[in-house]
PDB file of C-alpha atoms in Angstrom:
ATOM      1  CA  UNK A 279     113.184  74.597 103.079  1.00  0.00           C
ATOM      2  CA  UNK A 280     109.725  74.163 101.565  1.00  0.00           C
ATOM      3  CA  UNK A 281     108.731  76.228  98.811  1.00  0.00           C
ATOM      4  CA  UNK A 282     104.855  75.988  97.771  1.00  0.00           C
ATOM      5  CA  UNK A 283     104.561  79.840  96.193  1.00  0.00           C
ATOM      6  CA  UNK A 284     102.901  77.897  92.561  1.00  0.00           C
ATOM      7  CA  UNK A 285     100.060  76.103  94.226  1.00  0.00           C
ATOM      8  CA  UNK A 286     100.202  77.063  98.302  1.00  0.00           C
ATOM      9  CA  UNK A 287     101.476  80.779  97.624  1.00  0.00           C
ATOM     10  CA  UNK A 288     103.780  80.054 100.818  1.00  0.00           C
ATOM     11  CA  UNK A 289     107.547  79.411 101.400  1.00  0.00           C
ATOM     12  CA  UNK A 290     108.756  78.238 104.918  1.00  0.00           C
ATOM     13  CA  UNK A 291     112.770  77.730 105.801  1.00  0.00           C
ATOM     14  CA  UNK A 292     113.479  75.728 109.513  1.00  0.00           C
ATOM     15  CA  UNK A 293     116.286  75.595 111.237  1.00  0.00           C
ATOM     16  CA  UNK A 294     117.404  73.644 113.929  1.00  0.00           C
ATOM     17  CA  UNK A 295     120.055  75.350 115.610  1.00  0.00           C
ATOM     18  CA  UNK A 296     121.134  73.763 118.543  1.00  0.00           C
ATOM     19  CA  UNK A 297     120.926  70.326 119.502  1.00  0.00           C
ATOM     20  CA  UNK A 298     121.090  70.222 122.759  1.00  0.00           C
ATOM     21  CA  UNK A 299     118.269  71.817 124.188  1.00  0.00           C
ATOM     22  CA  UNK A 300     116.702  71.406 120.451  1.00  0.00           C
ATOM     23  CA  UNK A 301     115.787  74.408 119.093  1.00  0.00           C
ATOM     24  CA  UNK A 302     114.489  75.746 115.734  1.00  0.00           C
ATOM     25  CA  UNK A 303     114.202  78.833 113.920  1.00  0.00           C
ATOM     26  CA  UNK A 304     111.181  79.694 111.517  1.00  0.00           C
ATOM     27  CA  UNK A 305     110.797  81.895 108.974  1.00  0.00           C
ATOM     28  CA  UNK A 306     107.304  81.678 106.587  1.00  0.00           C
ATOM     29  CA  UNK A 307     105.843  84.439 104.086  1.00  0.00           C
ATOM     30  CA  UNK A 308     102.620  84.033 102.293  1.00  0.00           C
ATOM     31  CA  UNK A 309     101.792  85.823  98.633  1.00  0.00           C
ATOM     32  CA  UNK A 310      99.047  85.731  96.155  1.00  0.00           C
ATOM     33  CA  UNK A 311      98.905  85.033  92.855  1.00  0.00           C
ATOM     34  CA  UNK A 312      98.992  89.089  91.632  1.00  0.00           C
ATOM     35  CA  UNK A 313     101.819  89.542  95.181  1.00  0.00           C
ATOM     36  CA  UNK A 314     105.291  89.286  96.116  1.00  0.00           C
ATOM     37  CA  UNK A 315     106.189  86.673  98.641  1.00  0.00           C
ATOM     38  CA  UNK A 316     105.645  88.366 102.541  1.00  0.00           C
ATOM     39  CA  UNK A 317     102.731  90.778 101.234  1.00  0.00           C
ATOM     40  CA  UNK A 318      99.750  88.647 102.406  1.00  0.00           C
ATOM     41  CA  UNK A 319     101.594  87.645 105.873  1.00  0.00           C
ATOM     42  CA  UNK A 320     105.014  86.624 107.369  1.00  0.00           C
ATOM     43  CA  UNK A 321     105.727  84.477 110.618  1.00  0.00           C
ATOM     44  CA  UNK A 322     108.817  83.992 112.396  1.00  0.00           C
ATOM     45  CA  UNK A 323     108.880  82.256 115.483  1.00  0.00           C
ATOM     46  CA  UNK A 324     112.093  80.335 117.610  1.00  0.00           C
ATOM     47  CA  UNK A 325     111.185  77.026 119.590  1.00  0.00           C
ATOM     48  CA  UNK A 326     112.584  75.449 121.827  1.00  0.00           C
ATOM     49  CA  UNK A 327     111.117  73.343 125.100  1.00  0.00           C
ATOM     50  CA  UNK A 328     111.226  72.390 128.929  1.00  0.00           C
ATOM     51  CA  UNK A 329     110.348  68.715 129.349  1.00  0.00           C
ATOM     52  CA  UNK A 330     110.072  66.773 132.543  1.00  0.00           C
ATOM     53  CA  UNK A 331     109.330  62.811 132.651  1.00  0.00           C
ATOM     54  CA  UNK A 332     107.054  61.727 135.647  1.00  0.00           C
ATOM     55  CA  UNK A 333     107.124  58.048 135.263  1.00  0.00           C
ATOM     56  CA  UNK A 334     103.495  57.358 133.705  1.00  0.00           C
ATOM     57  CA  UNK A 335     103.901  61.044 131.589  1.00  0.00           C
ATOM     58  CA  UNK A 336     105.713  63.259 129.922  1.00  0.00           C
ATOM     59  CA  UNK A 337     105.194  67.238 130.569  1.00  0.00           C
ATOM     60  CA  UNK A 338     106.785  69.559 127.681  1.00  0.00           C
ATOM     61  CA  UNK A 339     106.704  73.094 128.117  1.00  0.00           C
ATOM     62  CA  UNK A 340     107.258  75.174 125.099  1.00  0.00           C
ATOM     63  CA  UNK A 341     109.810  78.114 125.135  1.00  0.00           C
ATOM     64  CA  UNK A 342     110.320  80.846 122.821  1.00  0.00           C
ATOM     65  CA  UNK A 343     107.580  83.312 121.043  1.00  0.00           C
ATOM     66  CA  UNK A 344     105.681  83.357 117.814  1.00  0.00           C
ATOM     67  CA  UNK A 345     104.930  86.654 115.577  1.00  0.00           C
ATOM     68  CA  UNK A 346     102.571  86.461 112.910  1.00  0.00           C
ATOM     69  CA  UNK A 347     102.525  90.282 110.926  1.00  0.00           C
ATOM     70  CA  UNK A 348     100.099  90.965 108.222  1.00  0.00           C
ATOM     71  CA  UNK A 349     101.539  94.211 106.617  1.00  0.00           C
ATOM     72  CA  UNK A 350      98.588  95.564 105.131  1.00  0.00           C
ATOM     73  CA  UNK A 351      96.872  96.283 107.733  1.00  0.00           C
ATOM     74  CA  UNK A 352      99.898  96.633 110.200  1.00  0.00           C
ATOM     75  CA  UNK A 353      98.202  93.704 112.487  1.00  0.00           C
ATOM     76  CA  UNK A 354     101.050  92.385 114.289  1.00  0.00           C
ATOM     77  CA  UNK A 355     100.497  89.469 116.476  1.00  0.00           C
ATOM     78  CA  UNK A 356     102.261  87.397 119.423  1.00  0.00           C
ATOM     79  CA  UNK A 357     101.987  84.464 120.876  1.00  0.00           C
ATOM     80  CA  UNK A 358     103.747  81.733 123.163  1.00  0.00           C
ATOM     81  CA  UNK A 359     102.516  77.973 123.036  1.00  0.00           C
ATOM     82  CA  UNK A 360     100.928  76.182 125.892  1.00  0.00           C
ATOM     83  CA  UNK A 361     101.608  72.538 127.755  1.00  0.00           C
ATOM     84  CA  UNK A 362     101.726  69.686 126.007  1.00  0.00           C
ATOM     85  CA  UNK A 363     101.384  66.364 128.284  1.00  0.00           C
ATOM     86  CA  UNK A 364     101.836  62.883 126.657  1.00  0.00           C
ATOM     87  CA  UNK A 365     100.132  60.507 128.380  1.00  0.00           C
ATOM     88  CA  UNK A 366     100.669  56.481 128.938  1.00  0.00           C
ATOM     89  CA  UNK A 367     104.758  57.187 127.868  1.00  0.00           C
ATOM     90  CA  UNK A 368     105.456  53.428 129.315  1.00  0.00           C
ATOM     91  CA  UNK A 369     102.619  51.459 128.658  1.00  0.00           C
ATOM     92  CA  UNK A 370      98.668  51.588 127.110  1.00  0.00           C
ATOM     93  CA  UNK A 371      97.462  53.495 124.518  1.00  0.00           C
ATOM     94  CA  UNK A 372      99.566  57.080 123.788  1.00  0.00           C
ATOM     95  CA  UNK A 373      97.247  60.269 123.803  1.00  0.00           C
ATOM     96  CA  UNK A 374      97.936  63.753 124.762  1.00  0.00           C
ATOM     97  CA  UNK A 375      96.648  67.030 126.391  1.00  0.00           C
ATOM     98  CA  UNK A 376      96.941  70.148 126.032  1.00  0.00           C
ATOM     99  CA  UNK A 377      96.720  72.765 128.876  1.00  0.00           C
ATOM    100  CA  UNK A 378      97.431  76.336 130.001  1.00  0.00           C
ATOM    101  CA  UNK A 379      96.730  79.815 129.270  1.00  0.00           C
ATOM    102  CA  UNK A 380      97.880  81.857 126.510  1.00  0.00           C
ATOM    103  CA  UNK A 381      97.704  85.204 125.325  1.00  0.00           C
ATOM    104  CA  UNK A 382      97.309  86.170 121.545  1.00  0.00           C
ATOM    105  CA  UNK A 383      98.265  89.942 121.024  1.00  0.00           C
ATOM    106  CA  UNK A 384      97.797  92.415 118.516  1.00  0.00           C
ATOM    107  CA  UNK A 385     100.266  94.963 119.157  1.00  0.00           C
ATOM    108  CA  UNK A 386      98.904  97.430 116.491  1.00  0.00           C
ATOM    109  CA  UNK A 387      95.353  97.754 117.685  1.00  0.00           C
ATOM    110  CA  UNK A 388      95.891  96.903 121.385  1.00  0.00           C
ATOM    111  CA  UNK A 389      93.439  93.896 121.171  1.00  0.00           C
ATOM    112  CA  UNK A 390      94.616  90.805 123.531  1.00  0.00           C
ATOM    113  CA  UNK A 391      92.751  87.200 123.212  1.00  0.00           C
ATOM    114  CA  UNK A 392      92.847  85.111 126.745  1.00  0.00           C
ATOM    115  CA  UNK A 393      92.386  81.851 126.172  1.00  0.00           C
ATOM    116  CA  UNK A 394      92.392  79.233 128.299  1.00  0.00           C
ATOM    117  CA  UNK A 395      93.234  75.271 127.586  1.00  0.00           C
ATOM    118  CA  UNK A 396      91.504  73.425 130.140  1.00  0.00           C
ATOM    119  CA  UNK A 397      93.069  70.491 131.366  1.00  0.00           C
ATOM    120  CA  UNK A 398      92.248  66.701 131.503  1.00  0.00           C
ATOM    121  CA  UNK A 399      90.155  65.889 134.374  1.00  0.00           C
ATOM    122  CA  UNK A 400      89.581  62.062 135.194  1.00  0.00           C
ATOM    123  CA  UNK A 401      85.992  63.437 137.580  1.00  0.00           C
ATOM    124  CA  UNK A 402      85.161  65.881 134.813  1.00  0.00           C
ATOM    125  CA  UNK A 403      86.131  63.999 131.424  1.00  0.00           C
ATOM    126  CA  UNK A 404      88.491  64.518 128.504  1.00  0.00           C
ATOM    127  CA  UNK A 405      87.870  67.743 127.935  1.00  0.00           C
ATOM    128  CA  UNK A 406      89.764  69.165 125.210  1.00  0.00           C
ATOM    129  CA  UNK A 407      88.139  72.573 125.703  1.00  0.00           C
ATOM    130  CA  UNK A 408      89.185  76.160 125.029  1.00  0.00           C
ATOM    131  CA  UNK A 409      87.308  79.235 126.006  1.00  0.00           C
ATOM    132  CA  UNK A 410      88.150  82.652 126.435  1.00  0.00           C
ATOM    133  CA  UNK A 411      87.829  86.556 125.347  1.00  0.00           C
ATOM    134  CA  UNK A 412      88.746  89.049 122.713  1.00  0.00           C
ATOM    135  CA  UNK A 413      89.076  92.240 124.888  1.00  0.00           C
ATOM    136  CA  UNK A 414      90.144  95.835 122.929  1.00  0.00           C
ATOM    137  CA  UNK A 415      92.862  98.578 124.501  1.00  0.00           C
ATOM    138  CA  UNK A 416      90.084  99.587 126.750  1.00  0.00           C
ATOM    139  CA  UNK A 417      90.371  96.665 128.299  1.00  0.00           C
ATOM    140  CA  UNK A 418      86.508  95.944 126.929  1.00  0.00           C
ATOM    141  CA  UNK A 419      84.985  92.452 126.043  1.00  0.00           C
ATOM    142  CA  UNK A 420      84.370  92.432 122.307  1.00  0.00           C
ATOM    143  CA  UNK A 421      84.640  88.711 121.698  1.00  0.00           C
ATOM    144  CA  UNK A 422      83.636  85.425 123.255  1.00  0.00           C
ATOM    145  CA  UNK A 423      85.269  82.062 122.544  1.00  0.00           C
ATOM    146  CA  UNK A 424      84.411  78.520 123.023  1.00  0.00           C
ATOM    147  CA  UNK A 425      85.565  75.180 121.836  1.00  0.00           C
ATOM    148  CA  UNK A 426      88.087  71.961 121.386  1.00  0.00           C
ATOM    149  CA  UNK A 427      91.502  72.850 120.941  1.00  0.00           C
ATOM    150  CA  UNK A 428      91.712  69.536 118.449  1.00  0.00           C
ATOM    151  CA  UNK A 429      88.056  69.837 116.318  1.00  0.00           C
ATOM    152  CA  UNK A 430      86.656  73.201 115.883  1.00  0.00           C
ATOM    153  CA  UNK A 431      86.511  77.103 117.499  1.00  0.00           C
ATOM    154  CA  UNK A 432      83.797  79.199 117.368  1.00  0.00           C
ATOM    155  CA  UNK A 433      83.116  83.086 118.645  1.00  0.00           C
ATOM    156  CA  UNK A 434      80.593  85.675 119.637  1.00  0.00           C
ATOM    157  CA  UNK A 435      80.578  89.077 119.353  1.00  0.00           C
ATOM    158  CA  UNK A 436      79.397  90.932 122.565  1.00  0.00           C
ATOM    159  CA  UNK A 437      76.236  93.120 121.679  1.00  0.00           C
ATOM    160  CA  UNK A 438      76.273  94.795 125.337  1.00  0.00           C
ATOM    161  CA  UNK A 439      78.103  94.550 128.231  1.00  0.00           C
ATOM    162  CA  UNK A 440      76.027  95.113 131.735  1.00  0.00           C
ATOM    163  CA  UNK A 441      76.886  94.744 135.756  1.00  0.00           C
ATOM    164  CA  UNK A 442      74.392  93.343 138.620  1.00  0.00           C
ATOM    165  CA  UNK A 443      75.071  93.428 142.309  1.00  0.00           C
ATOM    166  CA  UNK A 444      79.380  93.618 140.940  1.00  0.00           C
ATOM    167  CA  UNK A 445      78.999  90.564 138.494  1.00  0.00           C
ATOM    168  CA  UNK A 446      79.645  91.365 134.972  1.00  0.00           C
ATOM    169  CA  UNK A 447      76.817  89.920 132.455  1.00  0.00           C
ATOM    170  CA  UNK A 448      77.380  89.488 128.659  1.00  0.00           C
ATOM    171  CA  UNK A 449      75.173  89.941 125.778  1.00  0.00           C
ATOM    172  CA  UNK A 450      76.048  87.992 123.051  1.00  0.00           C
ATOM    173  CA  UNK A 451      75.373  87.372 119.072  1.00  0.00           C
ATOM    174  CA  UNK A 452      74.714  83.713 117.631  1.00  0.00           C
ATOM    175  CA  UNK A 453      78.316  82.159 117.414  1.00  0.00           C
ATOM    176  CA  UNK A 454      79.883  81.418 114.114  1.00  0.00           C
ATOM    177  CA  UNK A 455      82.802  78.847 113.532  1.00  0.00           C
ATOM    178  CA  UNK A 456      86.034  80.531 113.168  1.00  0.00           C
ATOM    179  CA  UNK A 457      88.199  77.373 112.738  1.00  0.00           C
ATOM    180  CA  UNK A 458      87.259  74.010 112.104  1.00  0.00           C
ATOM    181  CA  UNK A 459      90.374  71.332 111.864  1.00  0.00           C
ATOM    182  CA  UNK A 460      90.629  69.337 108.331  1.00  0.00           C
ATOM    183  CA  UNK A 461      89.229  65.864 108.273  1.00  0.00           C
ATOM    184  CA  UNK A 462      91.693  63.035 108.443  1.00  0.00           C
ATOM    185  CA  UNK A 463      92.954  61.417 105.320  1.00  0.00           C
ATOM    186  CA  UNK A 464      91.619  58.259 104.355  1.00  0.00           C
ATOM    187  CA  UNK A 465      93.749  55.563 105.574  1.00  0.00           C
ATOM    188  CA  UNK A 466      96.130  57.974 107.397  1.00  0.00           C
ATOM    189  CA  UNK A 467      96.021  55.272 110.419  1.00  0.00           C
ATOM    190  CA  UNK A 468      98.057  53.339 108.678  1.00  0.00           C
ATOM    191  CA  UNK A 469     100.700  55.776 108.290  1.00  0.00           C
ATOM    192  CA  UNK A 470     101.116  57.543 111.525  1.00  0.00           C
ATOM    193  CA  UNK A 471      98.103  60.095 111.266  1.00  0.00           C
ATOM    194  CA  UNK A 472     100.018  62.021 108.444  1.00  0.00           C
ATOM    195  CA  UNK A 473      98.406  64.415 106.895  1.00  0.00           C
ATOM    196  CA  UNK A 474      98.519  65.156 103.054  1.00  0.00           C
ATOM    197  CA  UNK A 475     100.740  68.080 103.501  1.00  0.00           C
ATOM    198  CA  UNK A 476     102.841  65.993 105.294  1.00  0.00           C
ATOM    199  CA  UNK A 477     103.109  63.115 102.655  1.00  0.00           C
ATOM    200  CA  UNK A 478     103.512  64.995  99.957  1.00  0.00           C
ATOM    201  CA  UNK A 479     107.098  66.198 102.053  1.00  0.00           C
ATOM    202  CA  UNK A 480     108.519  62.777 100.340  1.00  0.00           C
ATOM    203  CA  UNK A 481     107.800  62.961  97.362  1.00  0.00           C
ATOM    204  CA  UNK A 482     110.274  63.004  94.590  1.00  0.00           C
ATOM    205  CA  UNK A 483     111.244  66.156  93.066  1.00  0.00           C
ATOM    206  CA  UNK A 484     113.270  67.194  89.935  1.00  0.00           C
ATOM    207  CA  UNK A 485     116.599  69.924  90.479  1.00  0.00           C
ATOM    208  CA  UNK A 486     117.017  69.069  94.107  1.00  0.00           C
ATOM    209  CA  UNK A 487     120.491  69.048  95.649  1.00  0.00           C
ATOM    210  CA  UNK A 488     122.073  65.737  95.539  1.00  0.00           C
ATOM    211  CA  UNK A 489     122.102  65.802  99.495  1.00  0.00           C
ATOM    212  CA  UNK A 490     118.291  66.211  99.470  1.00  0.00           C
ATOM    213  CA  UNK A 491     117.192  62.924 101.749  1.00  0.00           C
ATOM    214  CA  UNK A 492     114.816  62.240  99.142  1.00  0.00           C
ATOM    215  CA  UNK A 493     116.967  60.460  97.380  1.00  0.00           C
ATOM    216  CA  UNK A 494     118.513  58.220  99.392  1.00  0.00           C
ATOM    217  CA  UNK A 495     118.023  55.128  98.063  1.00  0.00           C
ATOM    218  CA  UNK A 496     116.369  53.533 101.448  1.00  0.00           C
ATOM    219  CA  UNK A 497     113.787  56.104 101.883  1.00  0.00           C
ATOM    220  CA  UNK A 498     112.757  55.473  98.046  1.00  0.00           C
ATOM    221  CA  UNK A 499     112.169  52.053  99.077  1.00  0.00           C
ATOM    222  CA  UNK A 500     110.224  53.151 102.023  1.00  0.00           C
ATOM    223  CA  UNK A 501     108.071  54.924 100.084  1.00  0.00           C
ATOM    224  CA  UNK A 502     107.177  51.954  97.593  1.00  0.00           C
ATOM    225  CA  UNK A 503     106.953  49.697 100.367  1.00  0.00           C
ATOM    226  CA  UNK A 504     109.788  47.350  99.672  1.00  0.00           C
ATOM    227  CA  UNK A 505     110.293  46.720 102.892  1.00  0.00           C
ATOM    228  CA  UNK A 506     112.727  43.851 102.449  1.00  0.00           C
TER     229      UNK A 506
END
């Protein structure tokens, strides 16, 4: 269970309920300062995966569904994940890709995002690229996407929509950069990537349960570095 409602106005509980296949249950609600908690947005989601070793990688299909509802508006959304393959499992340098196609729907307007994750290629480079379209219940281009699925995201709203000899042609605004991902924190190389949010998971807390695993007396030591 996190709670963050004072400075993050969001609490999250997780749940891993089954072992074997691991699988977790989410529950998260956001507020604002003049809200209750679950009045700016709730998201629920359960996870669990297919994975399949193939000697040099490591293919891990995601299971399950995510639903992200923001109840003033009645926007509902939906969502499964895409593949994640890890790369150099036995020996070299670990990196991963991301691949697949995936469908974000809102099932109050009738609005359904296809994106697609396009794979590695060793001819055609580490891509790392996402593209797709924002189409309405007409089944009508509205949106274009295009970018990295690990840097930043940007879209364009389709101005007119005309077709030559059967080939659909699209006439588009300037993009503008819907999400762009948080620069690393300094010196987070040296601890596994982390980032802040996830640091600050460790740190000490007053009124916890005495089970809480932050205060077992190794993981203090961890934390200071007393390795020894």
């Amino acid at each position: 269970e996190c709670d963050r409602t004072d400075d993050k106005h969001f609490r999250i509980f997780s749940e891993q309920v089954t072992h074997h296949p691991p699988m977790v249950a989410q529950y998260c609600e956001s507020s604002s300062p003049d809200t209750t908690p679950g009045e700016v947005w709730k998201c629920w989601q359960e996870f669990t995966m297919r994975s399949q070793f193939m000697g040099v990688y490591l293919d891990v299909v995601p299971l399950g569904i995510a639903h992200l509802v923001f109840p003033k508006s009645g926007n509902h959304y939906t969502w499964r994940k895409v593949t994640t393959t890890v790369h150099n499992v036995v020996a070299g340098k670990l990196w991963i890709d991301q691949h697949g196609e995936m469908e974000v729907i809102n099932h109050h307007t009738g609005d359904i995002c296809h994106m697609k994750f396009v794979p590695y290629s060793y001819f055609g480079g580490g891509s790392k690229k996402v593209k797709g379209t924002i189409t309405n219940e007409n089944n009508q281009v509205k949106w274009v996407l295009n970018g990295t699925w690990d840097s930043t995201l940007e879209g364009s709203r389709v101005v007119r929509e005309s077709t030559t000899k059967g080939k659909s042609n699209l006439e588009i605004e300037d993009s503008k950069v819907l999400w762009k991902v948080n620069p690393p924190y300094p010196g987070s190389e040296n601890f596994y990537h982390f980032t802040q949010f996830a640091c600050e998971l460790n740190e000490e807390e007053e009124g916890v349960a005495p089970t809480d695993c932050r205060l077992r007396p190794d993981q203090r030591l961890m934390e200071n570095g007393s390795w020894e």
